[in-house]
Coordinates of C-alpha atoms in Angstrom, one line a residue:
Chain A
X350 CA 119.2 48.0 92.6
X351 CA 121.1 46.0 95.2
X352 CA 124.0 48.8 94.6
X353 CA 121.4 50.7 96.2
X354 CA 120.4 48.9 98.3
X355 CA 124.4 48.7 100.2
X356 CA 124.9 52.3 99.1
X357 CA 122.2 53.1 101.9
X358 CA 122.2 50.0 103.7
X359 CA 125.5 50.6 105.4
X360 CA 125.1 54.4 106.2
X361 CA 121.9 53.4 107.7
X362 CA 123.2 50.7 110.0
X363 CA 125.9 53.2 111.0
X364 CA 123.2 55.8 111.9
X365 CA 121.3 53.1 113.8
X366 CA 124.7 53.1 116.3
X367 CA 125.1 56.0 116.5
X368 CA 121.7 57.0 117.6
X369 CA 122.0 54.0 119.9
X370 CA 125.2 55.6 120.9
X371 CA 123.5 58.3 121.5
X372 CA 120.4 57.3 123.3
X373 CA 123.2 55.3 126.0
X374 CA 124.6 58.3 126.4
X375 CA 121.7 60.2 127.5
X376 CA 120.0 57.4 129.5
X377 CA 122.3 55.4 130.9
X378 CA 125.0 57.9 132.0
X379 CA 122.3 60.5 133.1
X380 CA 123.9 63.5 131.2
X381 CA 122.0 66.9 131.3
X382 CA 119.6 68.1 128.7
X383 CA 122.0 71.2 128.3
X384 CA 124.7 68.8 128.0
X385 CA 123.4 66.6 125.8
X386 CA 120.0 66.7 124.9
X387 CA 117.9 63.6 123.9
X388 CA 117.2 62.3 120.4
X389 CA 113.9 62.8 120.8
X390 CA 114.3 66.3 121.9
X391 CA 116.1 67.3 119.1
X392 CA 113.6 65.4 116.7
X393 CA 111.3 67.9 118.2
X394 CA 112.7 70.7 117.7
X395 CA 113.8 70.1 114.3
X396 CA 109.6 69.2 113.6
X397 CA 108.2 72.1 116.0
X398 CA 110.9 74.9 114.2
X399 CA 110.7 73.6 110.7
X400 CA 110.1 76.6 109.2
X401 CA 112.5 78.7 111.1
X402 CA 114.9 76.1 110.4
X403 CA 114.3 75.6 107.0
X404 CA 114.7 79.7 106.3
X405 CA 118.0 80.1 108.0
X406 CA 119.5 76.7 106.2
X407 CA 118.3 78.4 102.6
X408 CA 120.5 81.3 103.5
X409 CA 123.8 79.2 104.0
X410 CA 123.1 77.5 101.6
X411 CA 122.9 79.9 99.1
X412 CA 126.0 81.6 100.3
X413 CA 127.8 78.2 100.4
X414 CA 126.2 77.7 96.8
X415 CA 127.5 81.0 95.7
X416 CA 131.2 80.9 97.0
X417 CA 131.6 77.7 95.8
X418 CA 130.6 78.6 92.1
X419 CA 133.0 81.6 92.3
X420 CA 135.4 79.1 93.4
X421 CA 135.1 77.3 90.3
X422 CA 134.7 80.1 88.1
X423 CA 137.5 81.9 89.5
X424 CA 139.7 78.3 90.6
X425 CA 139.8 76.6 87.2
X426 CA 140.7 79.5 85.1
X427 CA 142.6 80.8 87.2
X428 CA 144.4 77.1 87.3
X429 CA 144.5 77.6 83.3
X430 CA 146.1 80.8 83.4
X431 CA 148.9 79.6 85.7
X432 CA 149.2 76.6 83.9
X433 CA 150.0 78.5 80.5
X434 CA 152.2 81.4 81.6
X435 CA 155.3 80.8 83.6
X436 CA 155.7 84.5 84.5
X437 CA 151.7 84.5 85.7
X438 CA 152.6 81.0 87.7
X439 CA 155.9 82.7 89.3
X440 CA 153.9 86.0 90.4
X441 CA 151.2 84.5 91.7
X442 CA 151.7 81.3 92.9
X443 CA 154.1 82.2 96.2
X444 CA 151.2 84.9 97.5
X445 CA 148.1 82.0 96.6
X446 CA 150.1 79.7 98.8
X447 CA 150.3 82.3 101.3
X448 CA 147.2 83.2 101.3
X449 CA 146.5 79.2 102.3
X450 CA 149.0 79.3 104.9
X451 CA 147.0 81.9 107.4
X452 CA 143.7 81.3 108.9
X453 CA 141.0 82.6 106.9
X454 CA 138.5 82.6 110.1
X455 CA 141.2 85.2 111.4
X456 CA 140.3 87.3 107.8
X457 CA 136.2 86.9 108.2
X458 CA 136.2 90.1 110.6
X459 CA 138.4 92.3 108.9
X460 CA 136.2 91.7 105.8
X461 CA 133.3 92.6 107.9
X462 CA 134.8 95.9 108.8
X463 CA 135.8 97.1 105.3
X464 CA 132.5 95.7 103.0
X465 CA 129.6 95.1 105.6
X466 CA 127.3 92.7 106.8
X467 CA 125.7 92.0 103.5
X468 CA 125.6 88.9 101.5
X469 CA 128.2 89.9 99.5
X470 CA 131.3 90.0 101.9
X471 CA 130.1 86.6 103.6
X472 CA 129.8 85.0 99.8
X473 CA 133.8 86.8 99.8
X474 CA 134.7 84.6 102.8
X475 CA 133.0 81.3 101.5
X476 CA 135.2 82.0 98.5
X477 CA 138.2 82.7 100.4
X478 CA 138.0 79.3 102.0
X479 CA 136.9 77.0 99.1
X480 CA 138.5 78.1 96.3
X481 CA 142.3 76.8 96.8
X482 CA 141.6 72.7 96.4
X483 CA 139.4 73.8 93.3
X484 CA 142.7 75.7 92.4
X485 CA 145.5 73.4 93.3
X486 CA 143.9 70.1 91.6
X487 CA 142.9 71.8 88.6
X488 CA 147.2 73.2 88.2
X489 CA 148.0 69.6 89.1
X490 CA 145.6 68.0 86.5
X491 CA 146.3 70.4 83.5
X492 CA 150.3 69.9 84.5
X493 CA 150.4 66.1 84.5
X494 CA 149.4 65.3 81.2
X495 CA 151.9 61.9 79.5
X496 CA 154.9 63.4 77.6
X497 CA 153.3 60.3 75.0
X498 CA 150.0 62.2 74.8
X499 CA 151.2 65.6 74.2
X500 CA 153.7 63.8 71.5
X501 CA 151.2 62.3 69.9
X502 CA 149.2 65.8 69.9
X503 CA 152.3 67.7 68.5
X504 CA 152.5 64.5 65.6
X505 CA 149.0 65.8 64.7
X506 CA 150.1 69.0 64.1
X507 CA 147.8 69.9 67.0
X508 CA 147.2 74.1 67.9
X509 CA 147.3 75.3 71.0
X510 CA 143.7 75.1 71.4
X511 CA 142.8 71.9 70.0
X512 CA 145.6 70.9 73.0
X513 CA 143.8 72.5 75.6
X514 CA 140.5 71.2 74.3
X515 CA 141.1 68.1 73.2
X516 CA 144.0 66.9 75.3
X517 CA 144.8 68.6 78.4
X518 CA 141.3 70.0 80.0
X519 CA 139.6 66.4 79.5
X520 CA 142.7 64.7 81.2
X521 CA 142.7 67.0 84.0
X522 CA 138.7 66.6 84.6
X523 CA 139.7 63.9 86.8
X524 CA 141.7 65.7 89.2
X525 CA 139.3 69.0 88.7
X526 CA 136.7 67.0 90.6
X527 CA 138.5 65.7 93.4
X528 CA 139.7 69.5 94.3
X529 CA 135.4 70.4 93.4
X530 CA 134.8 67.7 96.2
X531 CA 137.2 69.0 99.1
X532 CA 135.9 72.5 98.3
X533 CA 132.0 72.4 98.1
X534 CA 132.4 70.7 101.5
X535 CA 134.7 73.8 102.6
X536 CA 132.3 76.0 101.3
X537 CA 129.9 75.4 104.1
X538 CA 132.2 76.1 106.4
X539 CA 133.1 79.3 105.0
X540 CA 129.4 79.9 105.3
X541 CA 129.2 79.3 108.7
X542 CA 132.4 81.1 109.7
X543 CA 131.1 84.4 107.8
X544 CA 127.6 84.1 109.5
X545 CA 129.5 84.1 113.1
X546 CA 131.8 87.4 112.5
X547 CA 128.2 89.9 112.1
X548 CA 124.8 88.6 111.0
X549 CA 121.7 88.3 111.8
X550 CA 120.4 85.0 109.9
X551 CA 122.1 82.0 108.9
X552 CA 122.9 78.7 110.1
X553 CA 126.3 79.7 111.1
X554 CA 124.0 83.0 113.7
X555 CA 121.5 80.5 114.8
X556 CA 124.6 78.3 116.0
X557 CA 125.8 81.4 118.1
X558 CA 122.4 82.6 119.1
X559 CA 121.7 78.6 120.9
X560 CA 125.4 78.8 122.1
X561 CA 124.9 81.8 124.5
X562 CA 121.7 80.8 125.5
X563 CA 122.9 76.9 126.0
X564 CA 120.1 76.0 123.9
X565 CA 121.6 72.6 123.5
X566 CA 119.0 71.1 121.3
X567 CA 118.3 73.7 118.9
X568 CA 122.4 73.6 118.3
X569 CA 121.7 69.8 118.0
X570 CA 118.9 70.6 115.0
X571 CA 121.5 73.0 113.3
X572 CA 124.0 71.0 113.3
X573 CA 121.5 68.0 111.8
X574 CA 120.5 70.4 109.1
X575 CA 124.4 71.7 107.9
X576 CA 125.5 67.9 107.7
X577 CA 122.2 67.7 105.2
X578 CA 123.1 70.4 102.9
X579 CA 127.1 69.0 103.0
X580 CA 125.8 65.4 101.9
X581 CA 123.8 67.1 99.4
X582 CA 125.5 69.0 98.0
X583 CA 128.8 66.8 97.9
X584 CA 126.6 63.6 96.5
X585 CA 125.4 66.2 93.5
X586 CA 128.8 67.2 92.6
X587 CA 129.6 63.4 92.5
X588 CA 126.3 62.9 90.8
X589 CA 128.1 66.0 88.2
X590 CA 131.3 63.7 88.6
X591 CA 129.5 60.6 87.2
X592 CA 127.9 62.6 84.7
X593 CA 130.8 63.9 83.1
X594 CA 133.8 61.6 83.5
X595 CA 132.2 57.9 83.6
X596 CA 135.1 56.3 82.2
X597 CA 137.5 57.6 84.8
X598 CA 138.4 55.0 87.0
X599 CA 137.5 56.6 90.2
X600 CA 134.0 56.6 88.4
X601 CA 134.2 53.2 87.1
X602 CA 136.0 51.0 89.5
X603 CA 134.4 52.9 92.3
X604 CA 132.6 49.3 93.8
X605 CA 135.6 47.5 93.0
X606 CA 138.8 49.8 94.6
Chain B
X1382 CA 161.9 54.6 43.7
X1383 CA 162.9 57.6 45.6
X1384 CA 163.9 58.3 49.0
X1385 CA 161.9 58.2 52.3
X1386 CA 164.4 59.4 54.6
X1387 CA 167.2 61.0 54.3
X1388 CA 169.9 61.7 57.6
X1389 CA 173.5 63.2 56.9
X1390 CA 175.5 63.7 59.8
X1391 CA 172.6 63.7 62.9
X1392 CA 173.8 64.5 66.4
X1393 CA 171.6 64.8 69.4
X1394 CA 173.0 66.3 72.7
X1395 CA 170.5 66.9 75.6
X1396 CA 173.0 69.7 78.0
X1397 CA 175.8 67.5 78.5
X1398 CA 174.6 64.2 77.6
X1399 CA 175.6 63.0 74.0
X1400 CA 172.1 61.1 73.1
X1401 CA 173.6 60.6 68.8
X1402 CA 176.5 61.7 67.2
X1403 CA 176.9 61.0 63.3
X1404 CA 174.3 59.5 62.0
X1405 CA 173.8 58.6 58.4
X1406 CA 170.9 56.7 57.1
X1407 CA 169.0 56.6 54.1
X1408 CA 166.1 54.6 53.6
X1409 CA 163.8 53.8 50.3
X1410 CA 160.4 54.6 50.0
X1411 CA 158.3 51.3 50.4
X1412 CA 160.9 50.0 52.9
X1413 CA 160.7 48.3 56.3
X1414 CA 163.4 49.1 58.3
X1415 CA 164.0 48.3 61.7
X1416 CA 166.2 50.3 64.7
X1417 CA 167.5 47.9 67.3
X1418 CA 170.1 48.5 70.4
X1419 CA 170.0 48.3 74.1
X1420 CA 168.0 51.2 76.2
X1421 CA 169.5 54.9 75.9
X1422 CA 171.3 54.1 72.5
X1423 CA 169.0 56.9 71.4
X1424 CA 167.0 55.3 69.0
X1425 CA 163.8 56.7 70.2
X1426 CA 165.5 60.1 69.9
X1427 CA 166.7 59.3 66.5
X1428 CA 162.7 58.3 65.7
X1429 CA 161.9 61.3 66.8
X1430 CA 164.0 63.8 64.7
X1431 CA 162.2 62.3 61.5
X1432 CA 158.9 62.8 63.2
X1433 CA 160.1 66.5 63.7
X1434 CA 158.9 65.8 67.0
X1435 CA 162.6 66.9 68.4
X1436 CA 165.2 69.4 66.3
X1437 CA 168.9 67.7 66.2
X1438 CA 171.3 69.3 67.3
X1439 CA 173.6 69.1 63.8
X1440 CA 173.2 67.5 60.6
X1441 CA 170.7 67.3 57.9
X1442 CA 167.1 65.4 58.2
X1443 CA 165.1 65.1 55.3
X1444 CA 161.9 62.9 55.1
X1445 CA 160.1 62.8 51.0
X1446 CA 162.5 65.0 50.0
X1447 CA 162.1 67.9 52.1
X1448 CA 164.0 69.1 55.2
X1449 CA 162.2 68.1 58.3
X1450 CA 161.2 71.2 60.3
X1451 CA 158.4 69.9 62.8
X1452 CA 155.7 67.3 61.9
X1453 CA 154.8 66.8 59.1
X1454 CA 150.9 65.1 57.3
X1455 CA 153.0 62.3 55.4
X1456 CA 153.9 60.7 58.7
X1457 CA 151.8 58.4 61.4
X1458 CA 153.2 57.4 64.4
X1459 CA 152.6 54.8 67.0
X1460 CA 154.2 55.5 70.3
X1461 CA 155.7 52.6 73.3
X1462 CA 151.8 53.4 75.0
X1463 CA 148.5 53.6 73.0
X1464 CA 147.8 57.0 74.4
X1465 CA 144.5 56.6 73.8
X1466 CA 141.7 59.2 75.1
X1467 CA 140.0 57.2 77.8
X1468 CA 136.6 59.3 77.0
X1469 CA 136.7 58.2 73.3
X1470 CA 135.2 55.3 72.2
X1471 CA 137.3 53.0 69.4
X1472 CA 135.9 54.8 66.5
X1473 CA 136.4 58.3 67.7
X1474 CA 139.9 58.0 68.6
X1475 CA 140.9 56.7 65.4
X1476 CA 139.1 59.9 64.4
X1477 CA 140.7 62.1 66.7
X1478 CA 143.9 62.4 63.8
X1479 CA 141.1 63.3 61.1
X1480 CA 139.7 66.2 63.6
X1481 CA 142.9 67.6 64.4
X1482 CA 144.0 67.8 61.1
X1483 CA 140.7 68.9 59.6
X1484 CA 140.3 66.0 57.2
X1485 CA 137.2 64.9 57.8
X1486 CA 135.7 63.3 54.5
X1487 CA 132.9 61.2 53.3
X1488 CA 135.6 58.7 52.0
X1489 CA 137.6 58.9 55.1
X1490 CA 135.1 57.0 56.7
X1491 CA 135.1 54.4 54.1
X1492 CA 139.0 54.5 54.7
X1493 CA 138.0 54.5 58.4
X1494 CA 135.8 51.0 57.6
X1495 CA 138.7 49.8 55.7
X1496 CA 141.5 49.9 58.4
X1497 CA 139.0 48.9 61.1
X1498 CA 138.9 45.7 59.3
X1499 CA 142.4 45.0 58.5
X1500 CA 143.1 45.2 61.9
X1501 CA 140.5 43.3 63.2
X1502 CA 138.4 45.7 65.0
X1503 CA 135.0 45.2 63.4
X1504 CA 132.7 44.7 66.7
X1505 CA 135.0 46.9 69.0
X1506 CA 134.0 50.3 67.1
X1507 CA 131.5 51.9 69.9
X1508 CA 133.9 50.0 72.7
X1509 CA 136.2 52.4 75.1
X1510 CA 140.0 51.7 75.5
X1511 CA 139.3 50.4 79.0
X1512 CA 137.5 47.6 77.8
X1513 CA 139.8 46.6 75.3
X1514 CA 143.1 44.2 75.8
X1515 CA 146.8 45.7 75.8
X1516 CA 146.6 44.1 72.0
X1517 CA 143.2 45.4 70.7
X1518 CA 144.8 48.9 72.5
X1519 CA 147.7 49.3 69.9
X1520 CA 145.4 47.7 66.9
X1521 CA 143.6 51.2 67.3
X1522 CA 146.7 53.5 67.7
X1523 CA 147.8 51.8 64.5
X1524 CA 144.6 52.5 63.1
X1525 CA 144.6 56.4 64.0
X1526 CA 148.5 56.4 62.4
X1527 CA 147.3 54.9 59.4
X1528 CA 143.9 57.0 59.1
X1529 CA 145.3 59.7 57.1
X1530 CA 147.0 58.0 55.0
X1531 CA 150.5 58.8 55.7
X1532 CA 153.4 57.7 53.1
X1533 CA 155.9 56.9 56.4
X1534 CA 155.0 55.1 59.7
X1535 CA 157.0 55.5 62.4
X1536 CA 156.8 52.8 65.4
X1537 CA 158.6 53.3 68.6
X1538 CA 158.6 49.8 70.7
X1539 CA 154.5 49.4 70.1
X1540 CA 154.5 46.0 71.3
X1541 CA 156.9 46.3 73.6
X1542 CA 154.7 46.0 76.9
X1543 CA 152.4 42.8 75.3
X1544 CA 152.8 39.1 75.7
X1545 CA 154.6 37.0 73.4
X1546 CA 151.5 35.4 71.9
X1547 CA 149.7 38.7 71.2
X1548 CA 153.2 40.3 69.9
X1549 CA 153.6 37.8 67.2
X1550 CA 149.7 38.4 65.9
X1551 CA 150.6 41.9 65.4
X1552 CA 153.7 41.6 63.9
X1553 CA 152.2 39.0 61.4
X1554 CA 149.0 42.1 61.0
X1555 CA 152.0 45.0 60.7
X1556 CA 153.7 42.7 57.7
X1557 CA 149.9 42.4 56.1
X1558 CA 149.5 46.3 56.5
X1559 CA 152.7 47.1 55.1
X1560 CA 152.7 44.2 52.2
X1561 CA 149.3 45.9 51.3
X1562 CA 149.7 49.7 51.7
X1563 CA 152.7 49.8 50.8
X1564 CA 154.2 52.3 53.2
X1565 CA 158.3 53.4 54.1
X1566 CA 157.7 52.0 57.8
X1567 CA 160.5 52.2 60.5
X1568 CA 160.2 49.9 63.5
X1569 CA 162.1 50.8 66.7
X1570 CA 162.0 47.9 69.2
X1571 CA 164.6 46.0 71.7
X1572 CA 163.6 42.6 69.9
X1573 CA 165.8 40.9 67.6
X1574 CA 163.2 38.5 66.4
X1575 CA 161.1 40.8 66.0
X1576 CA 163.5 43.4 63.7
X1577 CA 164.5 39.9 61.7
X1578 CA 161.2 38.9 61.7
X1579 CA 159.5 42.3 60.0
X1580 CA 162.2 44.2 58.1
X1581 CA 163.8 44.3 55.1
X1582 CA 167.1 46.0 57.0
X1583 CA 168.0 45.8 60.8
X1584 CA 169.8 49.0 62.2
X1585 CA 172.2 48.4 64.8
X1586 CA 172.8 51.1 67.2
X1587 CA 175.0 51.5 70.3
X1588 CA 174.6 53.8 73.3
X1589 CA 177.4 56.5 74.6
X1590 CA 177.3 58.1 72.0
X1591 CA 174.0 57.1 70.1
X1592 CA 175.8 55.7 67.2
X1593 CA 175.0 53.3 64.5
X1594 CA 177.4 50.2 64.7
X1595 CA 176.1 48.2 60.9
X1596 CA 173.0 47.9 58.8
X1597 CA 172.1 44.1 58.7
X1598 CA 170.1 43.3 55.8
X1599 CA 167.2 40.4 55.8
X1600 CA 167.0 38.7 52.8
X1601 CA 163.6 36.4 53.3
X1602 CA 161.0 36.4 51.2
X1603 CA 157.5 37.6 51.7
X1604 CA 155.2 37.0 53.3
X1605 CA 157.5 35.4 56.1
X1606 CA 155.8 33.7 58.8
X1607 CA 157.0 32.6 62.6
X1608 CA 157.4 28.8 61.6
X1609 CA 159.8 28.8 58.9
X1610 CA 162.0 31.3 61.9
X1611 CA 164.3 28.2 61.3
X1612 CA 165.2 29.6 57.7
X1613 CA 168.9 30.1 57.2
X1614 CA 168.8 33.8 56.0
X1615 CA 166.8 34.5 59.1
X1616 CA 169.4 32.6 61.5
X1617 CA 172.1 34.6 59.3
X1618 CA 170.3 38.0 60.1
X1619 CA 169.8 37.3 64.0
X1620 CA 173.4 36.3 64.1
X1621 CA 175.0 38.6 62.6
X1622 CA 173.0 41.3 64.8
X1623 CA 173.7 39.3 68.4
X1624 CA 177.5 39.5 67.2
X1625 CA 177.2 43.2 66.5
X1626 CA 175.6 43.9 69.8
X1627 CA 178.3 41.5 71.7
X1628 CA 180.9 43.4 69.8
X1629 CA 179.9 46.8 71.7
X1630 CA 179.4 44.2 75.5
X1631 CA 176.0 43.9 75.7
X1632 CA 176.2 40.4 76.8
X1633 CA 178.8 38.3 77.9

């Protein structure tokens, strides 16, 4: 209870400044409504548009949902496969890296042309964004097992499974979730980024459709509604997180570190 | 009695680097022998190639009679960490050398109750390594060597990282386990007192090449214990091994 109690004392406080911040800003340095609009503007809209608001957020967040489980289901075995075959891991690993090193925004319309402006090639984007942390943590996990612990496997006259099983996909768990972290956070932004290049819903439209008509507080509102789904959806990974590895020490030590 | 171990002629070279070179050793079953020398005298490696853990590079390794081609059920080993699984609590990472090796029996739990005991567990069973001491850490990788009832143990340094105190309570519980299972055990560890202390004959090894330099033999009676350390024969046996280690400059 009085974990609790700091967990959302502290955030709160901070949102109090800011707001304050915020309110300064408006009142005390006269800025325009287009500029910056009020908090109490943007309260309204977000109460008077609900709905609308609410049925445009569902959309990105079901294509951020959906990139981000292909991420994982494509990321971690993936990772495995890389991880047991060194010819796979040389093949492969050079282009994946490549593929990291150009901007992904600048591949969002290209995918549009080829495969449309359905859900599908926007889910393609969100994948295309998120699924490299997912990827790169999960290698590094299942690499850095202790010579001692794979030892002490091999002593047990261990098969390759009972390794995998047993040794090296629990141990890597760890590191598995700090790459599922970066990238469910990255997955909203691939959202968004898809639903600018061609749509006609979304967060990500709406943010373009307030932009060109300097709708300032309705891009306020969207905004306020993509930093909910992040939180959420990055405090239920962790809530996952807790779940499944409590006696990590990221997990366990977390008030302490 | 028979032989545990059996090395003719072992040599060890990692590329260019000459880890052993001609080792012979034979040890008894029921034995307690201990492997001491500075770091990089390969005595690790040299535990290793009985475990079948590593091939050597020449010569002849045979452990109960048979050569040793990989790892075998008749050994348990306890490594320098506990590598324990963090996710496991006490009880299920003794078990862990029962799953792997499919042995799960009604009477292995009773065995399981058994060693649990003799190491002074009782009370720690549902606990998780992170909650247990250095000490109580190795007490349970002894426990998952012992748990399927291997003729041979094999220890490489497992007290190496504890505190004096807590070192001597385990060598005292290692001499109770071996005094009562009767088991060929073979100790590596950088500790003189503690190779005096525990075996029956202290292996001297030197480094560049990996050799061994004499076999010191420990003639106390059992059960020894840390205050009569005093004892000629023991003063004898730590001697003679200081001398042998000055001999090849390991101190001045």
């Amino acid at each position: 209870m009085k974990d609790l109690l700091k967990d959302t004392l502290y955030p709160a406080a901070m949102l109090m400044l800011l707001v304050g911040a915020w309110l300064a800003g408006v009142y005390l340095l006269h800025l325009p409504p287009y500029l910056l609009p009020s908090p109490h503007d943007v309260f309204d809209r977000l109460t008077g548009d609900f709905g609308y608001l609410m049925w445009h957020s569902g959309v990105t967040t079901f294509i951020s949902l959906a990139g981000f489980f292909l991420s994982i289901v494509i990321g971690i075995p993936l990772a495995i496969a890389l991880v047991s075959s060194k010819i796979l891991d040389r093949t492969l690993m050079p282009w994946l890296v490549l593929s990291q090193t150009f901007p992904k925004v600048a591949l969002a319309p290209l995918i549009t042309v080829w495969f449309g402006l359905g859900m599908g090639p926007k889910i393609g984007v969100t994948f295309l964004v998120a699924f490299f942390p997912v990827l790169i943590s999960s290698v590094v996990g299942l690499r850095s097992i202790e010579s001692e612990m794979i030892e002490l496997a091999d002593s047990m006259k261990a098969s390759r499974l009972q390794k995998f099983w047993k040794f090296r996909l629990p141990m890597a768990l760890p590191s598995i979730f700090a790459g599922i972290k970066v990238s469910v956070a990255f997955s909203i932004v691939g959202a968004v980024i898809a639903e600018w290049v061609g749509a006609t819903q979304g967060l990500g439209y709406l943010l373009l459709q307030a932009n060109a008509s300097l709708d300032t507080s309705l891009l306020f509102a969207v905004l306020i509604c993509l930093t909910v789904i992040g939180v959420v959806l990055y405090y239920s990974v962790e809530w996952l997180e807790k779940m499944m590895i409590p006696w990590h020490a990221t997990v366990r030590l977390k008030d302490r570190l | 009695m028979s032989q545990s171990i059996a090395l003719r002629g072992i040599g060890k070279s990692f590329e260019s680097f000459r880890a052993l070179e001609g080792i012979d050793l034979s040890i008894t079953e029921g034995e307690f022998v201990a492997i001491v020398g500075k770091s990089g005298c390969g005595k690790s490696t040299l535990l290793r190639i009985i475990a079948g853990l590593l091939e050597p590079s020449e010569g002849k390794a045979e452990v109960a009679g048979k050569p040793v081609t990989g790892p075998s059920d008749g050994i348990g080993i306890a490594f320098q960490t506990p590598v324990l699984l963090p996710w496991r609590t006490v009880e299920q990472n003794i078990r862990l050398q029962l799953e792997i090796r499919h042995l799960q029996r009604p009477d292995m739990e009773e065995e399981l109750r058994r060693l649990i005991e003799l190491t002074g567990l009782q009370g720690f069973e549902q606990r998780r390594p992170y909650e247990l001491s250095g000490g109580m850490q190795q007490r349970v990788a002894l426990c998952r060597a012992l748990i399927h009832n291997p003729s041979l143990l094999l220890m490489d340094e497992p007290f190496g990282a504890l505190d004096a105190m807590t070192r001597e309570q385990l060598n005292l519980e290692i001499q109770r386990v071996w005094m009562q299972t009767g088991k060929t055990i073979v100790l590596v560890t950088h500790s003189i007192i503690e190779a005096v202390f525990l075996a029956d004959r202290v292996v001297v090894m030197d480094a560049r090449p990996g050799r061994i330099t004499d076999i010191v033999d420990v003639e106390v009676a059992r059960p020894r214990s840390f205050s009569n350390l005093s004892d000629p024969a023991f003063q004898k046996a730590s001697n003679d091994i200081r001398m042998l280690m000055d001999a090849e400059g390991m101190t001045a």
